[in-house]
Tab-separated table of C-alpha atoms in Angstrom:
chain	number	residue	atom	x	y	z
A	115	MET	CA	0.000	0.000	0.000
A	116	ILE	CA	1.304	3.443	-0.970
A	117	GLY	CA	-0.277	5.137	2.040
A	118	GLY	CA	-2.895	7.542	0.805
A	119	VAL	CA	-2.983	10.727	-1.234
A	120	MET	CA	-3.068	14.420	-0.398
A	121	ILE	CA	-4.581	16.709	-3.043
A	122	MET	CA	-4.034	20.420	-2.574
A	123	GLY	CA	-5.162	23.158	-4.908
A	124	ASP	CA	-7.352	26.149	-5.648
A	125	ARG	CA	-10.993	26.271	-4.654
A	126	GLY	CA	-13.475	24.983	-7.230
A	127	THR	CA	-11.058	22.742	-9.128
A	128	GLY	CA	-13.038	19.521	-8.618
A	129	LYS	CA	-10.902	17.934	-5.900
A	130	SER	CA	-13.793	16.602	-3.816
A	131	THR	CA	-15.778	15.471	-6.858
A	132	THR	CA	-12.839	13.496	-8.203
A	133	ILE	CA	-12.088	11.828	-4.887
A	134	ARG	CA	-15.691	10.797	-4.219
A	135	ALA	CA	-15.874	9.265	-7.699
A	136	LEU	CA	-13.142	6.765	-6.780
A	137	ALA	CA	-15.589	4.469	-4.973
A	138	ASP	CA	-17.402	3.720	-8.253
A	139	LEU	CA	-14.140	2.951	-10.045
A	140	LEU	CA	-12.648	0.476	-7.594
A	141	PRO	CA	-13.655	-3.211	-7.636
A	142	GLU	CA	-15.843	-4.686	-4.917
A	143	ILE	CA	-14.348	-6.412	-1.866
A	144	ARG	CA	-15.365	-9.655	-0.123
A	145	VAL	CA	-16.610	-9.138	3.425
A	146	VAL	CA	-18.230	-11.039	6.258
A	147	ASP	CA	-21.952	-10.310	6.024
A	148	ARG	CA	-23.436	-7.945	8.617
A	149	ASP	CA	-20.054	-7.293	10.186
A	150	PRO	CA	-19.735	-3.611	11.171
A	151	PHE	CA	-15.971	-3.631	10.517
A	152	ASN	CA	-16.054	-4.932	6.903
A	153	SER	CA	-13.966	-7.920	8.044
A	154	ASP	CA	-12.066	-9.895	5.413
A	155	PRO	CA	-13.254	-13.542	5.525
A	156	GLU	CA	-9.716	-14.829	4.855
A	157	ASP	CA	-7.135	-12.416	6.263
A	158	PRO	CA	-6.941	-12.526	10.107
A	159	GLU	CA	-5.262	-9.096	10.180
A	160	LEU	CA	-8.389	-7.578	8.645
A	161	MET	CA	-10.908	-9.360	10.876
A	162	SER	CA	-12.716	-8.095	13.925
A	163	GLU	CA	-12.140	-9.929	17.191
A	164	GLU	CA	-15.588	-11.533	17.020
A	165	VAL	CA	-15.119	-12.880	13.481
A	166	ARG	CA	-11.645	-14.197	14.289
A	167	THR	CA	-13.000	-16.031	17.337
A	168	ARG	CA	-15.819	-17.588	15.318
A	169	ILE	CA	-13.457	-18.815	12.619
A	170	LYS	CA	-11.002	-20.245	15.153
A	171	ALA	CA	-13.905	-22.163	16.689
A	172	GLY	CA	-14.566	-23.754	13.294
A	173	GLU	CA	-17.757	-21.819	12.680
A	174	SER	CA	-18.592	-20.877	9.120
A	175	VAL	CA	-19.313	-17.203	8.517
A	176	PRO	CA	-21.575	-15.811	5.780
A	177	VAL	CA	-19.609	-14.053	3.050
A	178	GLY	CA	-20.763	-11.356	0.674
A	179	SER	CA	-19.359	-8.465	-1.336
A	180	MET	CA	-19.674	-4.710	-1.218
A	181	LYS	CA	-18.381	-1.575	-2.869
A	182	ILE	CA	-15.292	-0.164	-1.246
A	183	PRO	CA	-16.598	2.175	1.468
A	184	MET	CA	-16.006	5.892	1.061
A	185	VAL	CA	-16.319	7.570	4.456
A	186	ASP	CA	-16.255	11.347	4.965
A	187	LEU	CA	-14.644	12.630	8.148
A	188	PRO	CA	-16.300	15.943	9.099
A	189	LEU	CA	-14.018	18.629	10.501
A	190	GLY	CA	-16.220	19.098	13.543
A	191	ALA	CA	-16.634	15.411	14.394
A	192	THR	CA	-16.193	14.374	18.013
A	193	GLU	CA	-13.648	11.761	19.026
A	194	ASP	CA	-16.445	9.350	19.996
A	195	ARG	CA	-18.009	9.726	16.540
A	196	VAL	CA	-14.691	8.913	14.893
A	197	CYS	CA	-13.432	6.133	17.167
A	198	GLY	CA	-16.709	4.694	18.444
A	199	THR	CA	-18.182	4.535	21.918
A	200	ILE	CA	-18.514	1.955	24.686
A	201	ASP	CA	-21.550	1.555	26.940
A	202	ILE	CA	-19.589	1.049	30.161
A	203	GLU	CA	-22.592	0.520	32.412
A	204	LYS	CA	-23.974	-2.253	30.198
A	205	ALA	CA	-20.535	-3.834	29.955
A	206	LEU	CA	-20.181	-3.996	33.738
A	207	THR	CA	-23.753	-4.920	34.635
A	208	GLU	CA	-24.468	-7.420	31.845
A	209	GLY	CA	-20.937	-8.579	31.095
A	210	VAL	CA	-21.113	-7.798	27.368
A	211	LYS	CA	-19.032	-5.411	25.266
A	212	ALA	CA	-21.608	-2.923	24.011
A	213	PHE	CA	-19.644	-1.074	21.329
A	214	GLU	CA	-21.056	1.452	18.893
A	215	PRO	CA	-18.662	1.545	15.880
A	216	GLY	CA	-17.436	4.900	14.637
A	217	LEU	CA	-16.209	6.242	11.321
A	218	LEU	CA	-12.894	4.375	11.551
A	219	ALA	CA	-14.782	1.082	11.707
A	220	LYS	CA	-16.851	1.969	8.651
A	221	ALA	CA	-13.712	3.012	6.754
A	222	ASN	CA	-11.849	-0.262	7.392
A	223	ARG	CA	-10.629	-1.660	4.029
A	224	GLY	CA	-11.968	1.473	2.354
A	225	ILE	CA	-11.240	5.165	1.875
A	226	LEU	CA	-11.333	7.748	4.652
A	227	TYR	CA	-11.728	11.172	3.082
A	228	VAL	CA	-11.001	14.423	4.916
A	229	ASP	CA	-11.970	17.570	3.027
A	230	GLU	CA	-10.117	20.704	4.152
A	231	VAL	CA	-7.742	18.391	6.011
A	232	ASN	CA	-5.430	21.282	6.882
A	233	LEU	CA	-8.223	22.659	9.114
A	234	LEU	CA	-8.677	19.417	11.069
A	235	ASP	CA	-8.588	19.779	14.860
A	236	ASP	CA	-5.461	18.539	16.606
A	237	HIS	CA	-7.287	15.904	18.674
A	238	LEU	CA	-8.606	14.263	15.481
A	239	VAL	CA	-5.172	14.483	13.882
A	240	ASP	CA	-3.805	12.497	16.838
A	241	VAL	CA	-6.489	9.837	16.331
A	242	LEU	CA	-5.649	9.505	12.638
A	243	LEU	CA	-1.932	9.262	13.395
A	244	ASP	CA	-2.491	6.405	15.840
A	245	SER	CA	-4.724	4.437	13.475
A	246	ALA	CA	-2.578	5.073	10.395
A	247	ALA	CA	0.535	3.874	12.232
A	248	SER	CA	-0.912	0.654	13.678
A	249	GLY	CA	-3.814	-0.239	11.397
A	250	TRP	CA	-5.969	-0.698	14.519
A	251	ASN	CA	-8.304	1.521	16.473
A	252	THR	CA	-8.380	1.008	20.231
A	253	VAL	CA	-11.134	2.568	22.316
A	254	GLU	CA	-10.425	2.738	26.039
A	255	ARG	CA	-12.746	4.198	28.601
A	256	GLU	CA	-12.483	4.485	32.369
A	257	GLY	CA	-14.855	2.315	34.364
A	258	ILE	CA	-17.667	3.476	36.594
A	259	SER	CA	-17.307	3.714	40.363
A	260	ILE	CA	-19.616	1.726	42.677
A	261	SER	CA	-19.599	2.360	46.474
A	262	HIS	CA	-20.451	-0.487	48.843
A	263	PRO	CA	-21.217	-0.552	52.593
A	264	ALA	CA	-17.827	-2.162	53.089
A	265	ARG	CA	-16.445	1.209	51.985
A	266	PHE	CA	-14.539	0.249	48.891
A	267	ILE	CA	-14.920	1.441	45.328
A	268	LEU	CA	-14.995	-0.831	42.282
A	269	ARG	CA	-13.462	0.711	39.176
A	270	GLU	CA	-12.959	-1.252	35.999
A	271	GLY	CA	-11.731	-0.021	32.647
A	272	ILE	CA	-13.041	-1.186	29.262
A	273	SER	CA	-10.936	-1.568	26.114
A	274	ILE	CA	-12.006	-2.659	22.608
A	275	SER	CA	-9.881	-2.873	19.460
A	276	HIS	CA	-10.827	-3.379	15.834
A	277	PRO	CA	-8.963	-3.212	12.508
A	278	ALA	CA	-8.831	0.251	10.920
A	279	ARG	CA	-6.835	-0.095	7.723
A	280	PHE	CA	-7.966	2.572	5.331
A	281	ILE	CA	-6.648	4.647	2.456
A	282	LEU	CA	-6.328	8.159	3.847
A	283	VAL	CA	-7.242	10.797	1.268
A	284	GLY	CA	-7.170	14.480	2.072
A	285	SER	CA	-7.829	17.644	0.133
A	286	GLY	CA	-7.563	21.327	0.880
A	287	ASN	CA	-6.478	24.794	-0.155
A	288	PRO	CA	-2.883	25.590	0.917
A	289	GLU	CA	-3.840	29.244	1.406
A	290	GLU	CA	-6.047	28.255	4.350
A	291	GLY	CA	-3.284	26.809	6.493
A	292	GLU	CA	-0.511	24.242	6.769
A	293	LEU	CA	-0.924	20.612	7.748
A	294	ARG	CA	0.886	19.222	10.771
A	295	PRO	CA	4.150	17.590	9.595
A	296	GLN	CA	3.383	14.315	11.426
A	297	LEU	CA	0.142	13.839	9.466
A	298	LEU	CA	1.546	15.164	6.194
A	299	ASP	CA	4.253	12.502	6.349
A	300	ARG	CA	1.556	9.799	6.531
A	301	PHE	CA	0.333	10.658	3.049
A	302	GLY	CA	2.187	8.559	0.518
A	303	MET	CA	1.711	10.966	-2.370
A	304	HIS	CA	0.985	14.683	-2.720
A	305	ALA	CA	-0.672	16.165	-5.807
A	306	GLN	CA	-1.132	19.840	-6.596
A	307	ILE	CA	-4.128	20.933	-8.665
A	308	GLY	CA	-4.215	24.276	-10.442
A	309	THR	CA	-7.059	26.206	-12.025
A	310	VAL	CA	-7.481	25.556	-15.758
A	311	ARG	CA	-6.427	28.611	-17.764
A	312	GLU	CA	-7.243	27.520	-21.349
A	313	PRO	CA	-10.613	29.083	-22.367
A	314	GLU	CA	-11.603	26.146	-24.613
A	315	LEU	CA	-11.061	23.601	-21.854
A	316	ARG	CA	-12.956	25.732	-19.332
A	317	VAL	CA	-15.907	25.916	-21.747
A	318	GLN	CA	-15.822	22.129	-22.127
A	319	ILE	CA	-15.856	21.635	-18.355
A	320	VAL	CA	-18.812	24.004	-17.951
A	321	ALA	CA	-20.727	22.218	-20.745
A	322	GLU	CA	-20.122	18.774	-19.176
A	323	ARG	CA	-21.268	20.029	-15.775
A	324	SER	CA	-24.437	21.501	-17.318
A	325	THR	CA	-25.186	18.199	-19.077
A	326	PHE	CA	-24.807	16.315	-15.791
A	327	ASP	CA	-27.078	18.733	-13.907
A	328	GLU	CA	-29.808	18.379	-16.551
A	329	ASP	CA	-29.791	14.563	-16.735
A	330	PRO	CA	-27.372	12.718	-14.386
A	331	ALA	CA	-28.519	9.227	-15.473
A	332	THR	CA	-27.856	9.868	-19.162
A	333	PHE	CA	-24.530	11.481	-18.357
A	334	ARG	CA	-23.402	8.425	-16.352
A	335	GLY	CA	-24.571	6.092	-19.121
A	336	LYS	CA	-22.481	8.008	-21.645
A	337	TYR	CA	-19.289	7.102	-19.776
A	338	GLU	CA	-20.298	3.693	-18.388
A	339	ASP	CA	-18.252	1.663	-20.882
A	340	LYS	CA	-15.121	3.732	-20.297
A	341	GLN	CA	-15.566	3.481	-16.534
A	342	ASN	CA	-16.007	-0.298	-16.653
A	343	ALA	CA	-12.920	-0.599	-18.838
A	344	LEU	CA	-10.917	1.431	-16.325
A	345	THR	CA	-12.183	-0.725	-13.440
A	346	ASN	CA	-11.105	-3.877	-15.291
A	347	LYS	CA	-7.724	-2.305	-15.944
A	348	ILE	CA	-7.307	-1.673	-12.202
A	349	VAL	CA	-8.247	-5.294	-11.421
A	350	ASP	CA	-5.681	-6.586	-13.926
A	351	ALA	CA	-3.019	-4.243	-12.548
A	352	ARG	CA	-3.573	-5.562	-9.016
A	353	LYS	CA	-3.040	-9.116	-10.218
A	354	ARG	CA	0.090	-8.119	-12.138
A	355	LEU	CA	1.636	-5.981	-9.391
A	356	LYS	CA	3.411	-8.800	-7.532
A	357	SER	CA	5.297	-9.797	-10.675
A	358	VAL	CA	6.526	-6.272	-11.507
A	359	ASP	CA	10.257	-5.812	-10.939
A	360	ILE	CA	12.354	-2.683	-10.473
A	361	ALA	CA	16.054	-2.846	-11.300
A	362	TYR	CA	18.549	-2.648	-8.433
A	363	ASP	CA	20.295	0.326	-10.052
A	364	PHE	CA	16.982	2.216	-10.154
A	365	ARG	CA	16.376	1.493	-6.463
A	366	VAL	CA	19.840	2.782	-5.563
A	367	LYS	CA	19.315	5.983	-7.533
A	368	ILE	CA	15.891	6.554	-5.928
A	369	SER	CA	17.539	6.379	-2.507
A	370	GLN	CA	20.326	8.666	-3.723
A	371	ILE	CA	17.747	11.255	-4.778
A	372	CYS	CA	16.061	11.063	-1.370
A	373	SER	CA	19.429	11.476	0.315
A	374	GLU	CA	20.442	14.487	-1.756
A	375	LEU	CA	17.077	16.132	-1.062
A	376	ASN	CA	17.567	15.563	2.694
A	377	VAL	CA	14.318	13.623	2.962
A	378	ASP	CA	13.834	12.464	6.565
A	379	GLY	CA	13.355	8.735	7.109
A	380	ILE	CA	12.889	6.149	4.377
A	381	ARG	CA	9.166	6.500	3.659
A	382	GLY	CA	10.045	8.488	0.536
A	383	ASP	CA	12.192	5.627	-0.777
A	384	ILE	CA	9.522	3.036	-0.051
A	385	VAL	CA	6.633	4.990	-1.567
A	386	THR	CA	8.575	5.884	-4.722
A	387	ASN	CA	9.474	2.236	-5.319
A	388	ARG	CA	5.886	1.103	-4.775
A	389	ALA	CA	4.360	3.871	-6.898
A	390	SER	CA	6.765	3.153	-9.768
A	391	LYS	CA	5.778	-0.519	-9.724
A	392	ALA	CA	2.099	0.389	-9.514
A	393	ILE	CA	2.144	2.593	-12.606
A	394	ALA	CA	4.070	-0.062	-14.556
A	395	ALA	CA	1.472	-2.672	-13.562
A	396	PHE	CA	-1.355	-0.313	-14.499
A	397	GLU	CA	0.103	0.120	-17.970
A	398	GLY	CA	0.509	-3.626	-18.454
A	399	ARG	CA	4.282	-3.941	-18.020
A	400	SER	CA	6.309	-6.226	-15.771
A	401	GLU	CA	9.424	-4.007	-15.547
A	402	VAL	CA	9.683	-0.466	-14.177
A	403	ALA	CA	10.975	2.008	-16.747
A	404	LEU	CA	12.896	5.216	-16.099
A	405	GLU	CA	9.883	7.222	-17.258
A	406	ASP	CA	7.728	5.584	-14.558
A	407	ILE	CA	10.012	6.863	-11.813
A	408	TYR	CA	10.174	10.337	-13.345
A	409	ARG	CA	6.367	10.567	-13.396
A	410	VAL	CA	5.768	9.533	-9.787
A	411	ILE	CA	8.778	10.752	-7.820
A	412	PRO	CA	7.671	14.418	-7.561
A	413	LEU	CA	4.332	13.235	-6.146
A	414	CYS	CA	6.110	11.009	-3.609
A	415	LEU	CA	8.717	13.487	-2.384
A	416	ARG	CA	7.514	17.064	-2.837
A	417	HIS	CA	5.723	17.194	0.545
A	418	ARG	CA	8.670	15.568	2.332
A	419	LEU	CA	11.153	18.338	1.545
A	420	ARG	CA	12.077	20.755	4.302
A	421	LYS	CA	10.335	24.089	3.921
A	422	ASP	CA	12.464	26.944	2.619
A	423	PRO	CA	10.557	30.254	2.641
A	424	LEU	CA	13.235	31.851	0.445
A	425	ALA	CA	13.133	29.149	-2.250
A	426	ASP	CA	12.324	30.443	-5.732
A	427	ILE	CA	11.547	27.014	-7.225
A	428	ASP	CA	8.550	24.721	-6.839
A	429	SER	CA	9.268	21.643	-4.716
A	430	GLY	CA	8.163	19.352	-7.544
A	431	ASP	CA	10.538	21.039	-9.975
A	432	LYS	CA	13.338	20.699	-7.431
A	433	VAL	CA	12.732	16.945	-7.245
A	434	ARG	CA	12.821	16.706	-11.044
A	435	GLU	CA	16.101	18.631	-11.205
A	436	VAL	CA	17.781	16.273	-8.730
A	437	PHE	CA	16.297	13.286	-10.600
A	438	LYS	CA	17.857	14.425	-13.875
A	439	ALA	CA	21.214	15.053	-12.212
A	440	VAL	CA	21.319	11.626	-10.512
A	441	PHE	CA	20.240	9.759	-13.638
A	442	GLY	CA	22.573	11.812	-15.871
A	443	LEU	CA	19.818	13.287	-18.029
A	444	GLU	CA	21.011	16.906	-17.994
């Protein structure tokens, strides 16, 4: 997994529309029926505790399929809404874990989308950091206190964990504020979207939007074949991905670029390698080409560079310059 995508750009450039359309493009996933965590029926790492226990006991679980969930995380959401809540009194009095799943549970094995992510409250940023790092969401609540005539107090804490492996996608306008570096580093790739300046293309966009507003069903039908073809292409690329190879010399040069750009850690190296293989698989090839690396490396590294307020060059262009120097293309 590449680790999610951050899309930053001007207002009104279609960022949210594009991201929400991803759910219709991606193939369906197999899930355990009526499981609130979208548990995978085969992978224990993607199962809830209840499903794992049932399978270990030899019980058969009903299996179905569903579209990949697309979950919106509102900026003003409470921590309980995001993580889920525990009914402590019911847990202590009836001996059952009464858990109300939150948004992280719904987003498991899907996409968690945060619009205006650079305006997200710090307490929610901390929650996302924990889940993104471990792939699990743990909800812990203090127990209730019960006084007895014997003058002692019973206090018991409750803890519940469930898988929370999601693709984190964020969008926003850079003019409205910066994103915390810890969360920014969790995004595998960073794309910048600019406003279209060509009059002819702007007219075409306006005409397409007007056609959709007048008759959405007909508009969707017009592009159904192309969308299905793209979905099938994604399915084939996933199957091919494991067989795609990247030359050792390319891997060394990718790490050299990261080193010369003073990129902290090795996430930049890892993401660039994975993204290069992914684009090769998507285009039906089993070997990463130099052009593949050139296309993805600015997206993988531009947000990992240290900020220089006096710099007179775009961070993406800086990555490309170092790429050309390392690969001897100048």
